[in-house]
Coordinates of C-alpha atoms in Angstrom, one line a residue:
X1 CA 6.1 -0.9 0.7
X2 CA 3.0 -3.4 0.0
X3 CA 4.2 -6.0 2.3
X4 CA 6.4 -6.2 5.5
X5 CA 7.9 -8.8 7.7
X6 CA 8.8 -7.9 11.5
X7 CA 12.1 -10.3 12.8
X8 CA 13.0 -10.1 16.6
X9 CA 16.3 -12.3 17.4
X10 CA 16.1 -14.2 14.2
X11 CA 12.4 -15.3 14.4
X12 CA 9.8 -14.2 12.0
X13 CA 7.4 -12.0 14.2
X14 CA 5.1 -10.3 11.6
X15 CA 4.4 -10.9 8.4
X16 CA 1.5 -8.7 6.6
X17 CA 0.5 -6.7 3.8
X18 CA 1.2 -3.0 4.7
X19 CA -2.2 -1.1 4.1
X20 CA -3.8 -4.1 6.4
X21 CA -1.4 -3.2 8.8
X22 CA -2.3 0.5 9.2
X23 CA -5.8 -0.2 9.2
X24 CA -5.0 -2.8 12.0
X25 CA -3.0 -1.0 14.3
X26 CA -4.6 1.7 15.3
X27 CA -4.2 4.3 18.1
X28 CA -6.9 5.9 19.8
X29 CA -7.1 9.0 21.5
X30 CA -9.6 10.6 24.4
X31 CA -10.5 13.6 26.1
X32 CA -12.9 14.3 28.9
X33 CA -14.1 16.8 30.9
X34 CA -12.6 16.2 33.9
X35 CA -9.6 13.6 34.9
X36 CA -9.5 10.6 32.2
X37 CA -11.0 7.6 34.2
X38 CA -8.2 5.1 35.4
X39 CA -10.7 1.9 35.2
X40 CA -11.5 2.9 31.5
X41 CA -9.7 -0.4 29.8
X42 CA -8.7 -2.9 32.3
X43 CA -6.0 -4.6 30.8
X44 CA -4.6 -2.5 27.7
X45 CA -1.5 -0.5 28.3
X46 CA -2.4 3.2 28.3
X47 CA -1.2 6.8 28.1
X48 CA -2.5 8.6 30.5
X49 CA -2.0 12.8 30.9
X50 CA -4.1 14.3 32.9
X51 CA -7.5 14.0 30.8
X52 CA -6.4 12.6 27.7
X53 CA -5.6 8.9 27.4
X54 CA -4.1 7.3 24.2
X55 CA -4.3 3.3 23.5
X56 CA -2.7 1.4 20.8
X57 CA -4.7 -1.3 19.3
X58 CA -4.4 -4.2 17.6
X59 CA -7.2 -5.3 15.5
X60 CA -9.8 -4.4 18.2
X61 CA -10.6 -0.7 17.5
X62 CA -14.3 -1.2 17.5
X63 CA -14.6 -3.0 21.2
X64 CA -11.9 -0.2 22.5
X65 CA -13.9 2.7 21.2
X66 CA -17.3 1.3 22.5
X67 CA -15.7 1.0 25.8
X68 CA -14.6 4.3 25.6
X69 CA -17.6 6.0 24.0
X70 CA -19.5 4.6 27.6
X71 CA -17.3 7.1 29.3
X72 CA -18.4 10.4 27.3
X73 CA -15.1 11.5 26.3
X74 CA -15.2 15.1 25.1
X75 CA -13.4 14.2 21.9
X76 CA -12.3 11.0 20.3
X77 CA -9.9 10.6 17.8
X78 CA -8.8 7.3 15.5
X79 CA -5.7 7.3 13.2
X80 CA -3.8 4.3 11.6
X81 CA -0.1 3.9 12.9
X82 CA 2.9 4.4 10.5
X83 CA 4.7 1.4 9.7
X84 CA 7.7 2.6 12.2
X85 CA 4.9 2.6 14.8
X86 CA 3.7 -1.0 13.9
X87 CA 7.1 -2.3 13.9
X88 CA 7.6 -0.9 18.0
X89 CA 4.4 -2.0 18.9
X90 CA 4.6 -5.4 17.9
X91 CA 8.0 -5.3 19.5
X92 CA 7.1 -4.4 22.9

């Protein structure tokens, strides 16, 4: 796929180059030595699982990573989303 369009209820939601989407939409995972801080990213939808957190971002990965690093995570990983995950993220 070179380019795709997401349509919801007959309305175009997003048209984007597939490579651009993979770099713009990213999943950031962090693990902490203790319980994950609940005030990590105010206003962001975060999945918490004990010491681990996962957040999906749309174009602001650098600021999110910087904020997470301020809490001294034990590990931090960033990965691009699949096009299926981009679709789900866009429509949620």
